PDB file of C-alpha atoms in Angstrom:
ATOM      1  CA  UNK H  12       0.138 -15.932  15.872  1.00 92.00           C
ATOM      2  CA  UNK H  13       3.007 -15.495  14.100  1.00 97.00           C
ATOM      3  CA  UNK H  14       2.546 -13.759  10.490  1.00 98.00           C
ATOM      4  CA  UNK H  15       3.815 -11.678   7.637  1.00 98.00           C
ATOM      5  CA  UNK H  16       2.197  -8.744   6.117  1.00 98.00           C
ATOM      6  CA  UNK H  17       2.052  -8.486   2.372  1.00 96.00           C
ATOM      7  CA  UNK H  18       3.247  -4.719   1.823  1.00 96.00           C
ATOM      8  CA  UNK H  19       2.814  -2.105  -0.581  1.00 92.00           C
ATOM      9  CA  UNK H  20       3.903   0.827   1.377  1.00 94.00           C
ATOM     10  CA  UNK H  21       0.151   1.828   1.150  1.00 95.00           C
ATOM     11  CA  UNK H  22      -2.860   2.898   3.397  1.00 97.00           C
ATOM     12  CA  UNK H  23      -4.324  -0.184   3.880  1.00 96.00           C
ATOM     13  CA  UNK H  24      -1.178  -2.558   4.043  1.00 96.00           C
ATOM     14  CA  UNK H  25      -0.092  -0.053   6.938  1.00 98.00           C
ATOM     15  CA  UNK H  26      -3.285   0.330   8.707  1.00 98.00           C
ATOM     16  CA  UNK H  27      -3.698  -4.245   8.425  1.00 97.00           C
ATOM     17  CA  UNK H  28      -0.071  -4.197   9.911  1.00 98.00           C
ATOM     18  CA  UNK H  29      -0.975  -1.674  12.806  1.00 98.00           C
ATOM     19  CA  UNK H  30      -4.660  -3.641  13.520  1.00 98.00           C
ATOM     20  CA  UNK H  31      -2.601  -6.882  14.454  1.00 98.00           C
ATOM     21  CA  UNK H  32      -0.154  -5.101  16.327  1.00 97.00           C
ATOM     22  CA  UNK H  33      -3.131  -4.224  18.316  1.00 97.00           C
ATOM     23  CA  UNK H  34      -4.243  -7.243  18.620  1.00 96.00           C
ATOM     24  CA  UNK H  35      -0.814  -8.143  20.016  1.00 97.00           C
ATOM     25  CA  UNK H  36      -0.080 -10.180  17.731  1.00 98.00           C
ATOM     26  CA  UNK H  37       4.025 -11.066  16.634  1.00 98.00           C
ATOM     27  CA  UNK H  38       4.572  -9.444  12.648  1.00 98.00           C
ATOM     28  CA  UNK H  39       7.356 -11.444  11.423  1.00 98.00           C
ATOM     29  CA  UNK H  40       8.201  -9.704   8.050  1.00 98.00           C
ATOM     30  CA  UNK H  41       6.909  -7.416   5.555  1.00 98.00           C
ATOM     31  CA  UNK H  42       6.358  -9.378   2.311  1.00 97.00           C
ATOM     32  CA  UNK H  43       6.787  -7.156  -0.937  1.00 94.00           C
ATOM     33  CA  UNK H  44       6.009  -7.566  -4.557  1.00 90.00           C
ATOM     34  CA  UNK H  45       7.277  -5.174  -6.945  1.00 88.00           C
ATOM     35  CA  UNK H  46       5.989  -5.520 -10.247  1.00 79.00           C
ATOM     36  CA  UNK H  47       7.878  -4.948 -13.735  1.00 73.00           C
ATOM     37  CA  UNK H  48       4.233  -3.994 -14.783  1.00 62.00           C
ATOM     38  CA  UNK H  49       2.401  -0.674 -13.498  1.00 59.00           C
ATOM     39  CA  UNK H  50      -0.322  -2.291 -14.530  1.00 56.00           C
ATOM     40  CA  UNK H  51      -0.490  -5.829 -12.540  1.00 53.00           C
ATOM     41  CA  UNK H  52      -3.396  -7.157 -11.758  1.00 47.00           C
ATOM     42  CA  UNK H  53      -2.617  -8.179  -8.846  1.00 54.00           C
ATOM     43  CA  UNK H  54       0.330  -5.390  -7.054  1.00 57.00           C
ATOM     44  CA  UNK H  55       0.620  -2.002  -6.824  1.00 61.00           C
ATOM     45  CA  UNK H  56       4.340  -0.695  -8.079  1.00 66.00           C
ATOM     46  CA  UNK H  57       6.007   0.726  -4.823  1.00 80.00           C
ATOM     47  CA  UNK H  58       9.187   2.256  -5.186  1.00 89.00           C
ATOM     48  CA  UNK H  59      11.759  -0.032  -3.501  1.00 90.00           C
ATOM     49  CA  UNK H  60      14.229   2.649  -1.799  1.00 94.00           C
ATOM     50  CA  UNK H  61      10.866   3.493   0.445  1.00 96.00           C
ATOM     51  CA  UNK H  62       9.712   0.077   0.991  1.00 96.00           C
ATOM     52  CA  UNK H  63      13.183  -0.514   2.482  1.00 96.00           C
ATOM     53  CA  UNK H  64      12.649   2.992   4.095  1.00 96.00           C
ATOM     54  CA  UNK H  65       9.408   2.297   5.658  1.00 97.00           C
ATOM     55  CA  UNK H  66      10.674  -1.042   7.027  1.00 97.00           C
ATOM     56  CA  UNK H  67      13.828   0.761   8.463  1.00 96.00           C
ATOM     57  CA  UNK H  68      11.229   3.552  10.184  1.00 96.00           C
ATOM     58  CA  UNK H  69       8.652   0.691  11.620  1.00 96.00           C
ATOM     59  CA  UNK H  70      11.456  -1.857  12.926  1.00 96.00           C
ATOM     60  CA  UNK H  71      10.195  -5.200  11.008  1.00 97.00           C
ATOM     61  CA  UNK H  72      12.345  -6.714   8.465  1.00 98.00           C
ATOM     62  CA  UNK H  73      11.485  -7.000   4.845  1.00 98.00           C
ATOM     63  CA  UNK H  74      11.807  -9.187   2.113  1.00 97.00           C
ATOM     64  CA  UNK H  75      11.488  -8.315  -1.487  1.00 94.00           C
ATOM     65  CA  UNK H  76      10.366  -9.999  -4.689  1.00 90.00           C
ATOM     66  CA  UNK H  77      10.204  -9.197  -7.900  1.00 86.00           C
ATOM     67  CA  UNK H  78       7.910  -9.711 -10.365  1.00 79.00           C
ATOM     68  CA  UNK H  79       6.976  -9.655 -14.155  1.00 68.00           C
ATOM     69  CA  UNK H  80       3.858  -8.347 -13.124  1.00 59.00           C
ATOM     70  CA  UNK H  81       2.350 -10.633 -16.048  1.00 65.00           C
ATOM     71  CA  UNK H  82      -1.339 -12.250 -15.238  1.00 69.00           C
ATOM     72  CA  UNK H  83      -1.297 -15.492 -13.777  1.00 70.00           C
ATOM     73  CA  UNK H  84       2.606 -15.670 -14.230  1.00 77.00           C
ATOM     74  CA  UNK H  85       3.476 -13.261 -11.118  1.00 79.00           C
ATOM     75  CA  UNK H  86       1.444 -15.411  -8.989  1.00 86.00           C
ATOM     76  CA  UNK H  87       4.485 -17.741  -8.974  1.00 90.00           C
ATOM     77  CA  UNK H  88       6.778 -14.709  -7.870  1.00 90.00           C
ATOM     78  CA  UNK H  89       4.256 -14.646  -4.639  1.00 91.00           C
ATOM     79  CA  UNK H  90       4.545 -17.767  -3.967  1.00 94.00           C
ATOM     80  CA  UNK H  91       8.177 -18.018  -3.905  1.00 94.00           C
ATOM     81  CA  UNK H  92       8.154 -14.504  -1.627  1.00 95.00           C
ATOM     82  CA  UNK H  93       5.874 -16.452   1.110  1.00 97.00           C
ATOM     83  CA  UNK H  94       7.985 -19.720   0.694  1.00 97.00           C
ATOM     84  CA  UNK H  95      11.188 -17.671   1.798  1.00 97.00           C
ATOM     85  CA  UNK H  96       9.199 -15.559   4.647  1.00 98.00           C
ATOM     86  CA  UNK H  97       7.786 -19.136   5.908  1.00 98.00           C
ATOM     87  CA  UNK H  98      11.320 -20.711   5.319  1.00 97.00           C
ATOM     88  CA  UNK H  99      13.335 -17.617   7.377  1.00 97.00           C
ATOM     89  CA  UNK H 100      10.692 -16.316   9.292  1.00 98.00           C
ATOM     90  CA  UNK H 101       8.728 -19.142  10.224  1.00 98.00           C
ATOM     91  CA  UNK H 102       5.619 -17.190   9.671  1.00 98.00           C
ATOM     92  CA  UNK H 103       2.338 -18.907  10.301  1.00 98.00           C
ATOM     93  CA  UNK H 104      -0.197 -17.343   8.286  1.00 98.00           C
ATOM     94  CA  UNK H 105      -0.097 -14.185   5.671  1.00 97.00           C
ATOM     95  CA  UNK H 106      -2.181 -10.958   6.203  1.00 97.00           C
ATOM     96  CA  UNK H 107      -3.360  -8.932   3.624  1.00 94.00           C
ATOM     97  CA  UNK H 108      -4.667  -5.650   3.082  1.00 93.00           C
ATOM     98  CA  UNK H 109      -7.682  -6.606   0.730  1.00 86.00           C
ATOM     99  CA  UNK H 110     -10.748  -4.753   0.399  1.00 85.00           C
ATOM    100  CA  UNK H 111     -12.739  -5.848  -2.520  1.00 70.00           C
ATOM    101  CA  UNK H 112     -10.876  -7.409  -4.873  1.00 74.00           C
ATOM    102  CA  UNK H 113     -12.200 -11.180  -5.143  1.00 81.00           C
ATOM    103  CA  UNK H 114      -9.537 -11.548  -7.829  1.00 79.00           C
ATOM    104  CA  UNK H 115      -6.691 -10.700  -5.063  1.00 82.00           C
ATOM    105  CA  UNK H 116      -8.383 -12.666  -2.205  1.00 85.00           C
ATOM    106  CA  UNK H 117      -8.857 -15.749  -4.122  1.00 89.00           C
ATOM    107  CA  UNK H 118      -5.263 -16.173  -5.292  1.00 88.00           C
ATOM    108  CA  UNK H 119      -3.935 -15.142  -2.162  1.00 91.00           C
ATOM    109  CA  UNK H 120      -5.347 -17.796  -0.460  1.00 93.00           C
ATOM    110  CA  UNK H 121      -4.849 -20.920  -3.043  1.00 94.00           C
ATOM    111  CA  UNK H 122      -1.840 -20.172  -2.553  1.00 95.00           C
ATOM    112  CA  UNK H 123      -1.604 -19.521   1.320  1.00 96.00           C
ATOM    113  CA  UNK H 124      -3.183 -23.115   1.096  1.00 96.00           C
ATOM    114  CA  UNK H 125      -1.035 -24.724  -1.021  1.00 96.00           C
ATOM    115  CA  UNK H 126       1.648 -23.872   1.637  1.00 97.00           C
ATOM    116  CA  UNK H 127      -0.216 -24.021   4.623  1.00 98.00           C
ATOM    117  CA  UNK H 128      -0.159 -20.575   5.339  1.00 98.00           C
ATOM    118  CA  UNK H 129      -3.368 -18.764   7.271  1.00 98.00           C
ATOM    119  CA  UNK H 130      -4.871 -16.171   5.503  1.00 96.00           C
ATOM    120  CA  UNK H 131      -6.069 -12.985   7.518  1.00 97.00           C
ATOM    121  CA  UNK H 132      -7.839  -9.979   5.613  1.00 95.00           C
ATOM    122  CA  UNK H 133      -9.157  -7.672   8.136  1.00 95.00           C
ATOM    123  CA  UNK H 134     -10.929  -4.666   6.011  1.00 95.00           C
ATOM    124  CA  UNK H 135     -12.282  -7.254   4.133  1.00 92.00           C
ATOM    125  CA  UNK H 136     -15.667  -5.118   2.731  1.00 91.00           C
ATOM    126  CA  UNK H 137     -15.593  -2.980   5.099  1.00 93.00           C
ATOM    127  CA  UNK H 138     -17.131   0.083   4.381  1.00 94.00           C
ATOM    128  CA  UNK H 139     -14.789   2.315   2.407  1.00 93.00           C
ATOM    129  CA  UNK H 140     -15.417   5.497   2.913  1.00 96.00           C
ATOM    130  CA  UNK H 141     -15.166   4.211   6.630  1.00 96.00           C
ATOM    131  CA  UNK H 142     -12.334   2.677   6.416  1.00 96.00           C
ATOM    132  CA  UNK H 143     -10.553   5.777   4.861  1.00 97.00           C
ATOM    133  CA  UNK H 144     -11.802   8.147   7.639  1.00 98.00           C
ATOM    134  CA  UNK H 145     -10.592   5.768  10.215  1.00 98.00           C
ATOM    135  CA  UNK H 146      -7.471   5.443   8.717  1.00 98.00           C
ATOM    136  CA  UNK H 147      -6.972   9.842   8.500  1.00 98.00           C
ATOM    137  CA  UNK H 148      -8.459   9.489  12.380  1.00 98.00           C
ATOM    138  CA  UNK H 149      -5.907   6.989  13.497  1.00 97.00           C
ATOM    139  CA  UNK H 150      -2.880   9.508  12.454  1.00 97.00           C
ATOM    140  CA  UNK H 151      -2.081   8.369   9.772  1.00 97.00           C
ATOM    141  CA  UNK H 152       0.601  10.475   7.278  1.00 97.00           C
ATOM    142  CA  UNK H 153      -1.120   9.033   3.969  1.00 98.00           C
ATOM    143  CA  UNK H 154       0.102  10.727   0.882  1.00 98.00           C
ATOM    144  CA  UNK H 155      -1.182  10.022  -3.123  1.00 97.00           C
ATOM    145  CA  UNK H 156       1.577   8.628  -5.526  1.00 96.00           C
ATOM    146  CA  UNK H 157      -0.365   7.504  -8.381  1.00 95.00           C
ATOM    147  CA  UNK H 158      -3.691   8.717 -10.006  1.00 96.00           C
ATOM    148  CA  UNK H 159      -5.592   7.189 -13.163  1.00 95.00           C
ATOM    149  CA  UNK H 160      -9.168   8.359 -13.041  1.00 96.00           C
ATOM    150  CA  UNK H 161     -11.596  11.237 -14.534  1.00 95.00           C
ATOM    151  CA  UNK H 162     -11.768  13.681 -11.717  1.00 96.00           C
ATOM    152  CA  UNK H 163      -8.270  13.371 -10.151  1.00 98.00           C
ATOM    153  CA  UNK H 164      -6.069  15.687 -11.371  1.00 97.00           C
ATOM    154  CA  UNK H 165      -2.336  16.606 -10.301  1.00 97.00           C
ATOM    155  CA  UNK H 166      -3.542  18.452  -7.268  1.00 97.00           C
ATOM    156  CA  UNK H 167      -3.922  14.545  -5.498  1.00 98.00           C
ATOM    157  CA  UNK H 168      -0.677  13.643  -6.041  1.00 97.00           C
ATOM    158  CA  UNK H 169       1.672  14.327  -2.850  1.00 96.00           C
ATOM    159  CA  UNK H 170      -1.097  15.263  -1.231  1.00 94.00           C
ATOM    160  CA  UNK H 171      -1.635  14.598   2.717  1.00 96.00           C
ATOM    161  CA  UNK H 172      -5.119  13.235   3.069  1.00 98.00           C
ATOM    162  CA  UNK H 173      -7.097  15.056   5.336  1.00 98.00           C
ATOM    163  CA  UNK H 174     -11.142  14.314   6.505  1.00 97.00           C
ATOM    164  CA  UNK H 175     -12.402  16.794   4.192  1.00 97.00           C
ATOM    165  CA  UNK H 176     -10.445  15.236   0.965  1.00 98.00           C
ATOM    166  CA  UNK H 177     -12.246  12.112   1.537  1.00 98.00           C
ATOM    167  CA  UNK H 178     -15.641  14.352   1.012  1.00 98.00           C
ATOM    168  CA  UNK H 179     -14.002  14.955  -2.245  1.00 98.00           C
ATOM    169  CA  UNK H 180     -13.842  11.684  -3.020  1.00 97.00           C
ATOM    170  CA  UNK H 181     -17.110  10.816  -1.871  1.00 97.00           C
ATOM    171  CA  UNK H 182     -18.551  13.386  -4.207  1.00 97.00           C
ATOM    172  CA  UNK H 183     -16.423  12.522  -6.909  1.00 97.00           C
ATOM    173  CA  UNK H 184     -17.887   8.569  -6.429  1.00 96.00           C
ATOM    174  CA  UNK H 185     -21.375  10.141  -6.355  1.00 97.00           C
ATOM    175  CA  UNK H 186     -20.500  12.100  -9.652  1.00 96.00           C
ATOM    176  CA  UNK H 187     -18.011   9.431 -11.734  1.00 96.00           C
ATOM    177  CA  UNK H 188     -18.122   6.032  -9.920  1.00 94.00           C
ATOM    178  CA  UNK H 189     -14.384   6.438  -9.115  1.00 94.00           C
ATOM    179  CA  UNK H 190     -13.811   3.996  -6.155  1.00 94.00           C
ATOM    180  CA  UNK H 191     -13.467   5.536  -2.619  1.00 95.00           C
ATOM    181  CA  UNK H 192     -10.326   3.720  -1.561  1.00 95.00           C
ATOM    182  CA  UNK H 193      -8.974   3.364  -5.122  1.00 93.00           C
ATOM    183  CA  UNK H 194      -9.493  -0.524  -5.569  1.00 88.00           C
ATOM    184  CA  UNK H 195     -10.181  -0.023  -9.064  1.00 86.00           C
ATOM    185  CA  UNK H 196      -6.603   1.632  -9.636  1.00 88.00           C
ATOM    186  CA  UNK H 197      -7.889   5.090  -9.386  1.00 95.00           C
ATOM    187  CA  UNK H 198      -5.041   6.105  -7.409  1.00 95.00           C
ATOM    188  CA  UNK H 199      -2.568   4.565  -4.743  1.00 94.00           C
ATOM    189  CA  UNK H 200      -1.117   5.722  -1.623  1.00 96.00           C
ATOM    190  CA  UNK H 201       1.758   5.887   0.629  1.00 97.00           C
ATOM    191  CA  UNK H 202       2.275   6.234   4.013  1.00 97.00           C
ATOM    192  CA  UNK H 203       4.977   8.015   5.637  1.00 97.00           C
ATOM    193  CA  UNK H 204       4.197   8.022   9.678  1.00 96.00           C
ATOM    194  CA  UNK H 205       1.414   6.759  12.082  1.00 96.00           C
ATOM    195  CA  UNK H 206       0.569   5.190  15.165  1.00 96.00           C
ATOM    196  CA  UNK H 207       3.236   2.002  14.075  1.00 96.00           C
ATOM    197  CA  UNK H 208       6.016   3.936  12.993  1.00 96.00           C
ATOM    198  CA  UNK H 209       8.846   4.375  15.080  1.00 94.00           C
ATOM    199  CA  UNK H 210      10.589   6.961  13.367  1.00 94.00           C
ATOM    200  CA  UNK H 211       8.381   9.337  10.694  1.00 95.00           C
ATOM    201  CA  UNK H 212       9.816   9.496   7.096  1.00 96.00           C
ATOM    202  CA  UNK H 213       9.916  12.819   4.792  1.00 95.00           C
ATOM    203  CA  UNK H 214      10.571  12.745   1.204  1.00 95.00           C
ATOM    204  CA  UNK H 215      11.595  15.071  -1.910  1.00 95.00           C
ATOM    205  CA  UNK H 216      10.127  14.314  -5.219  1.00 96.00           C
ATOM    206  CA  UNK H 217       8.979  15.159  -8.442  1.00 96.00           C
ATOM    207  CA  UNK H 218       5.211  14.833 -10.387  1.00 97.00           C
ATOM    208  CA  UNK H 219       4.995  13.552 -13.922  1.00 96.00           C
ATOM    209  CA  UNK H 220       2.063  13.328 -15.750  1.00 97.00           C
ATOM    210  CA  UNK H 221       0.693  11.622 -18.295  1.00 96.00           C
ATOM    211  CA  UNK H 222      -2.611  13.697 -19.477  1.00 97.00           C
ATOM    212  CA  UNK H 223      -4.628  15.741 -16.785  1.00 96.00           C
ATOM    213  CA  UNK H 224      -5.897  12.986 -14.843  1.00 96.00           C
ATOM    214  CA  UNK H 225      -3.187  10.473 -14.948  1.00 96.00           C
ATOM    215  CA  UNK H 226       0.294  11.122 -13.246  1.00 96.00           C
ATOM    216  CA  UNK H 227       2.570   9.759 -10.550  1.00 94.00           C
ATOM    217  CA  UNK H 228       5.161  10.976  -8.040  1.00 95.00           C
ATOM    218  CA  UNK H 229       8.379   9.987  -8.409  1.00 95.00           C
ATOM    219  CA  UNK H 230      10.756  10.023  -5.108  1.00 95.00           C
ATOM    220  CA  UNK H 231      14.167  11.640  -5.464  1.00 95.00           C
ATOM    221  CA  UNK H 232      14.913  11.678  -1.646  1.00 95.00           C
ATOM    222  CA  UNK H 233      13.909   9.965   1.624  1.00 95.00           C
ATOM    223  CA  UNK H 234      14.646  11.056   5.308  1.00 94.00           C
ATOM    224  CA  UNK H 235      13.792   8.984   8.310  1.00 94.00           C
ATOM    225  CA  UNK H 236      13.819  10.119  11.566  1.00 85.00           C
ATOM    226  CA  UNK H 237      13.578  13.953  10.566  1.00 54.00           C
ATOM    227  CA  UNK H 238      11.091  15.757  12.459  1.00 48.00           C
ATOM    228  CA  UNK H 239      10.584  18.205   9.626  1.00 42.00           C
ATOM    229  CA  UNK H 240       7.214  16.878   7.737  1.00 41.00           C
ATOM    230  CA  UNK H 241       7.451  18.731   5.100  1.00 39.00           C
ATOM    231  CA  UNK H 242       6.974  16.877   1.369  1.00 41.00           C
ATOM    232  CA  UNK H 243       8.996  19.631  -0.879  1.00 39.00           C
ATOM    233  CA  UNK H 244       7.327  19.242  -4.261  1.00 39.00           C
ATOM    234  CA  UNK H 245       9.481  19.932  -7.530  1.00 36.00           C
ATOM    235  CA  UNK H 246       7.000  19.232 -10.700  1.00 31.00           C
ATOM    236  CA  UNK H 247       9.024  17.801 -13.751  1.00 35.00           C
ATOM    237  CA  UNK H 248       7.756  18.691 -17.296  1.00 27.00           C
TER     238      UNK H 248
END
């Protein structure tokens, strides 16, 4: 099966690229979305220079749209994005990194269907706190960008996940409901090496916050192919 991935430079687009390379399957593209909006319902807002960065470091081209990131109206800008990959790709069917979110699923795939694309979700509700630890188990360099939830403070943001940070968030969805995986925009993720990559990425960057619990990293450098890991961390004000 031939397919594209629809990529946000996060966990769980990574992890549903590196499943169906497993599988042995033949990944096509990367199919981005980045949104005028932060808050889309539908797209996270990854920073272009390391989408292009990420491709570059896992050896699959890319192809980038963007989008308004209005309701209802960026759903057009997808469906232009998979009628180029199926166009210059010749991609069979589209996988997605979807957990939960029947709103994503459902317009993924009236659209998928309206071109006669195959839709392939593979953490669909899985378990999430699960799914996170397999993700840290499987090697995966997964970092915080974004955070937007009671409980997460700037301490999350550049952070490497480890096992014992997703018993933080465990407790902290015992304590405040946040989501475990950040489906309900609680945070979002990227990753910078893993089990796909062929070359790891490093980054510079700066924090800016909002209020205590709301803040995002902002990248002012990228390295690929540097086998120093560390994520230098210079906090604007």
């Amino acid at each position: 099966m031939r397919i594209g991935i629809l990529f946000s430079s996060g966990k769980d687009s990574v992890f549903t690229l590196w499943f169906y390379q497993e599988q042995g399957w033949d990944i096509a593209c990367l199919l981005s979305i980045v949104p005028k909006d932060q808050d889309s319902y539908m797209f996270q807002s990854p920073d272009r220079a390391l989408l292009s960065a990420q491709a570059n470091a896992l050896g699959i081209p890319l192809i980038i749209e963007t989008s308004s990131g209005e309701k209802e109206i960026e759903l057009d800008d997808l469906e232009r994005l998979l009628i180029k990959a199926k166009r210059d790709h010749k991609i069979q069917g589209v996988a997605a990194g979807a957990l939960a979110s029947d709103y994503q699923a459902e317009r993924i795939n009236r659209i998928c269907a309206k071109l006669g694309l195959k839709v392939f979700t593979p953490l669909w509700h899985k378990d999430q706190e699960r799914h996170m630890r397999t993700v840290i188990a499987s090697g995966f360099d997964v970092h915080m960008t974004r955070i937007a939830a009671d409980g997460l403070t700037k301490s999350w943001i550049g952070k490497r996940l480890a096992d014992d940070d997703i018993d933080k968030l465990v407790a902290l969805h015992e304590k405040l409901g946040i989501n475990i995986a950040g489906e309900g925009g609680e945070f979002e993720t990227i990753v910078l090496d893993g089990p796909c990559f062929k070359r790891p990425i490093a980054i510079e960057y700066d924090i800016a916050m909002e209020s205590d619990h709301r803040g995002e990293l902002r990248i002012t450098k990228i390295l690929i192919g540097d086998n120093d890991r560390v994520h230098r961390n210079r906090t604007t004000r």
